[in-house]
CSV table of C-alpha atoms in Angstrom, one decimal:
chain,number,residue,atom,x,y,z
A,1,MET,CA,6.4,9.4,-4.8
A,2,ILE,CA,5.9,6.1,-3.0
A,3,PHE,CA,2.8,5.3,-1.2
A,4,LYS,CA,1.9,2.3,1.2
A,5,VAL,CA,-1.4,0.8,0.6
A,6,PHE,CA,-3.1,-1.2,3.3
A,7,TYR,CA,-5.8,-3.4,1.8
A,8,GLN,CA,-7.9,-6.6,2.2
A,9,GLU,CA,-7.8,-9.2,-0.6
A,10,SER,CA,-11.6,-9.6,-0.7
A,11,VAL,CA,-13.9,-6.7,-1.2
A,12,THR,CA,-16.9,-8.9,-0.4
A,13,GLU,CA,-15.7,-9.7,3.2
A,14,VAL,CA,-15.7,-7.6,6.3
A,15,PRO,CA,-12.3,-6.1,6.9
A,16,VAL,CA,-10.3,-7.6,9.6
A,17,ARG,CA,-7.0,-6.1,11.1
A,18,GLU,CA,-5.4,-9.5,11.0
A,19,LYS,CA,-6.0,-9.9,7.4
A,20,THR,CA,-4.7,-6.5,6.1
A,21,LYS,CA,-1.9,-6.6,3.9
A,22,THR,CA,0.2,-3.9,2.3
A,23,LEU,CA,1.7,-3.0,-1.1
A,24,PHE,CA,4.0,-0.1,-2.0
A,25,VAL,CA,2.9,2.0,-5.2
A,26,SER,CA,4.6,4.6,-7.1
A,27,GLY,CA,2.3,7.6,-8.1
A,28,GLU,CA,1.7,11.4,-8.2
A,29,SER,CA,-0.8,11.6,-5.6
A,30,VAL,CA,-3.3,9.4,-3.3
A,31,ARG,CA,-5.9,10.0,-5.9
A,32,ASP,CA,-3.5,8.8,-8.6
A,33,VAL,CA,-2.7,5.5,-6.6
A,34,LEU,CA,-6.3,4.8,-5.9
A,35,SER,CA,-7.1,5.2,-9.8
A,36,ARG,CA,-4.3,2.9,-10.7
A,37,ILE,CA,-5.1,0.0,-8.3
A,38,GLY,CA,-8.9,0.3,-8.7
A,39,LYS,CA,-8.7,-2.5,-11.3
A,40,LEU,CA,-6.9,-4.9,-8.9
A,41,GLY,CA,-10.1,-5.8,-7.1
A,42,ILE,CA,-8.8,-5.2,-3.5
A,43,ASN,CA,-10.6,-3.6,-0.8
A,44,VAL,CA,-8.3,-0.4,0.0
A,45,GLU,CA,-8.2,0.5,3.6
A,46,TYR,CA,-5.8,3.4,3.6
A,47,VAL,CA,-3.2,4.9,1.5
A,48,GLN,CA,-0.2,6.7,3.2
A,49,GLU,CA,2.5,8.6,1.5
A,50,VAL,CA,6.1,7.1,2.6
A,51,LYS,CA,9.2,9.3,2.5
A,52,GLY,CA,12.5,10.1,4.3
A,53,ALA,CA,13.3,8.2,7.4
A,54,HIS,CA,10.0,6.1,7.3
A,55,LEU,CA,10.9,5.0,3.4
A,56,ASP,CA,14.4,4.1,4.6
A,57,TYR,CA,12.9,2.1,7.4
A,58,GLU,CA,10.5,0.2,5.1
A,59,GLN,CA,13.3,-0.6,2.8
A,60,GLN,CA,15.3,-2.1,5.3
A,61,ASN,CA,12.9,-3.8,7.7
A,62,ASN,CA,10.5,-5.2,5.1
A,63,GLU,CA,11.8,-8.2,3.3
A,64,ASP,CA,8.7,-8.0,0.7
A,65,PHE,CA,9.5,-4.3,-0.1
A,66,LYS,CA,8.7,-4.0,-3.8
A,67,VAL,CA,7.3,-0.9,-5.5
A,68,LEU,CA,4.7,-1.5,-8.0
A,69,GLU,CA,4.6,0.8,-11.1
A,70,ILE,CA,1.1,0.3,-12.5
């Protein structure tokens, strides 16, 4: 499955919506994804499963679409 992770680059700063970034990660579950990206040192806001039409939309409209396999 593919998950979209919303995050802030710094864990020491207060989250600001305008600075939220996203990345796509392949994993078995939300818990699996969180354990895999835990060592990246980012402040995770939300993890969302992406599938079907939503995944197609992200692939077509997001020029930075790359799936990390950690």
